[in-house]
Tab-separated table of C-alpha atoms in Angstrom:
chain	number	residue	atom	x	y	z
A	1203	UNK	CA	0.000	0.000	0.000
A	1204	UNK	CA	1.320	3.432	-0.977
A	1205	UNK	CA	0.528	7.089	-0.366
A	1206	UNK	CA	1.283	9.307	-3.385
A	1207	UNK	CA	1.457	13.078	-3.112
A	1208	UNK	CA	1.715	14.959	-6.371
A	1209	UNK	CA	1.420	18.508	-7.670
A	1210	UNK	CA	-0.679	19.589	-10.628
A	1211	UNK	CA	1.735	21.966	-12.374
A	1212	UNK	CA	-1.029	23.881	-14.205
A	1213	UNK	CA	-3.166	24.721	-11.181
A	1214	UNK	CA	-0.707	24.352	-8.312
A	1215	UNK	CA	-2.967	21.927	-6.424
A	1216	UNK	CA	-1.398	19.262	-4.182
A	1217	UNK	CA	-3.192	15.914	-4.253
A	1218	UNK	CA	-2.804	12.940	-1.904
A	1219	UNK	CA	-3.833	9.526	-3.237
A	1220	UNK	CA	-3.756	6.028	-1.739
A	1221	UNK	CA	-3.113	2.953	-3.895
A	1222	UNK	CA	-1.898	-0.642	-3.835
A	1223	UNK	CA	1.620	-1.617	-4.893
A	1224	UNK	CA	0.460	-3.163	-8.180
A	1225	UNK	CA	-1.140	0.150	-9.231
A	1226	UNK	CA	1.510	2.550	-7.853
A	1227	UNK	CA	4.144	2.177	-10.602
A	1228	UNK	CA	1.650	2.648	-13.456
A	1229	UNK	CA	0.089	5.645	-11.702
A	1230	UNK	CA	3.472	7.310	-11.083
A	1231	UNK	CA	4.490	6.914	-14.743
A	1232	UNK	CA	1.119	8.243	-15.936
A	1233	UNK	CA	1.356	11.311	-13.688
A	1234	UNK	CA	4.904	12.144	-14.769
A	1235	UNK	CA	3.907	11.957	-18.443
A	1236	UNK	CA	0.822	14.183	-18.032
A	1237	UNK	CA	2.026	17.349	-16.318
A	1238	UNK	CA	2.178	16.326	-12.661
A	1239	UNK	CA	5.178	16.369	-10.367
A	1240	UNK	CA	5.575	13.597	-7.795
A	1241	UNK	CA	6.286	15.198	-4.409
A	1242	UNK	CA	6.224	12.074	-2.250
A	1243	UNK	CA	5.742	8.336	-2.656
A	1244	UNK	CA	5.556	6.660	0.743
A	1245	UNK	CA	5.070	2.959	1.429
A	1246	UNK	CA	2.557	2.373	4.218
A	1247	UNK	CA	3.920	-0.306	6.533
A	1248	UNK	CA	1.508	-1.176	9.320
A	1249	UNK	CA	1.205	-4.262	11.474
A	1250	UNK	CA	-0.777	-6.837	9.501
A	1251	UNK	CA	-4.507	-6.833	10.366
A	1252	UNK	CA	-4.170	-3.953	12.829
A	1253	UNK	CA	-6.668	-1.098	12.905
A	1254	UNK	CA	-4.352	1.191	10.919
A	1255	UNK	CA	-3.664	-1.586	8.392
A	1256	UNK	CA	-7.431	-1.978	7.738
A	1257	UNK	CA	-7.895	1.797	7.515
A	1258	UNK	CA	-5.123	2.084	4.909
A	1259	UNK	CA	-6.397	-1.018	3.092
A	1260	UNK	CA	-9.832	0.610	2.781
A	1261	UNK	CA	-8.300	3.878	1.523
A	1262	UNK	CA	-6.364	1.936	-1.125
A	1263	UNK	CA	-9.348	-0.232	-2.107
A	1264	UNK	CA	-11.487	2.868	-2.711
A	1265	UNK	CA	-8.533	4.828	-4.200
A	1266	UNK	CA	-9.181	7.674	-1.794
A	1267	UNK	CA	-7.937	11.033	-3.083
A	1268	UNK	CA	-7.648	14.322	-1.189
A	1269	UNK	CA	-6.848	17.890	-2.135
A	1270	UNK	CA	-4.232	18.953	0.438
A	1271	UNK	CA	-3.297	22.373	-0.921
A	1272	UNK	CA	-2.492	24.690	1.995
A	1273	UNK	CA	-4.824	27.656	2.353
């Protein structure tokens, strides 16, 4: 499970996205080719079947995405 943070170079919006390892590489390559800059790519390493592991699993399963641009 991974947490990607990238910047839309046109609008200046920071976006945080959660994804599984199998999807992360394709997503990173797609973003780099289409005008986004990868700011952070962090592997989420939680204890298996813990509360935080399930929370991150759910975020990855639903491909949760947030706008985290500072105000």
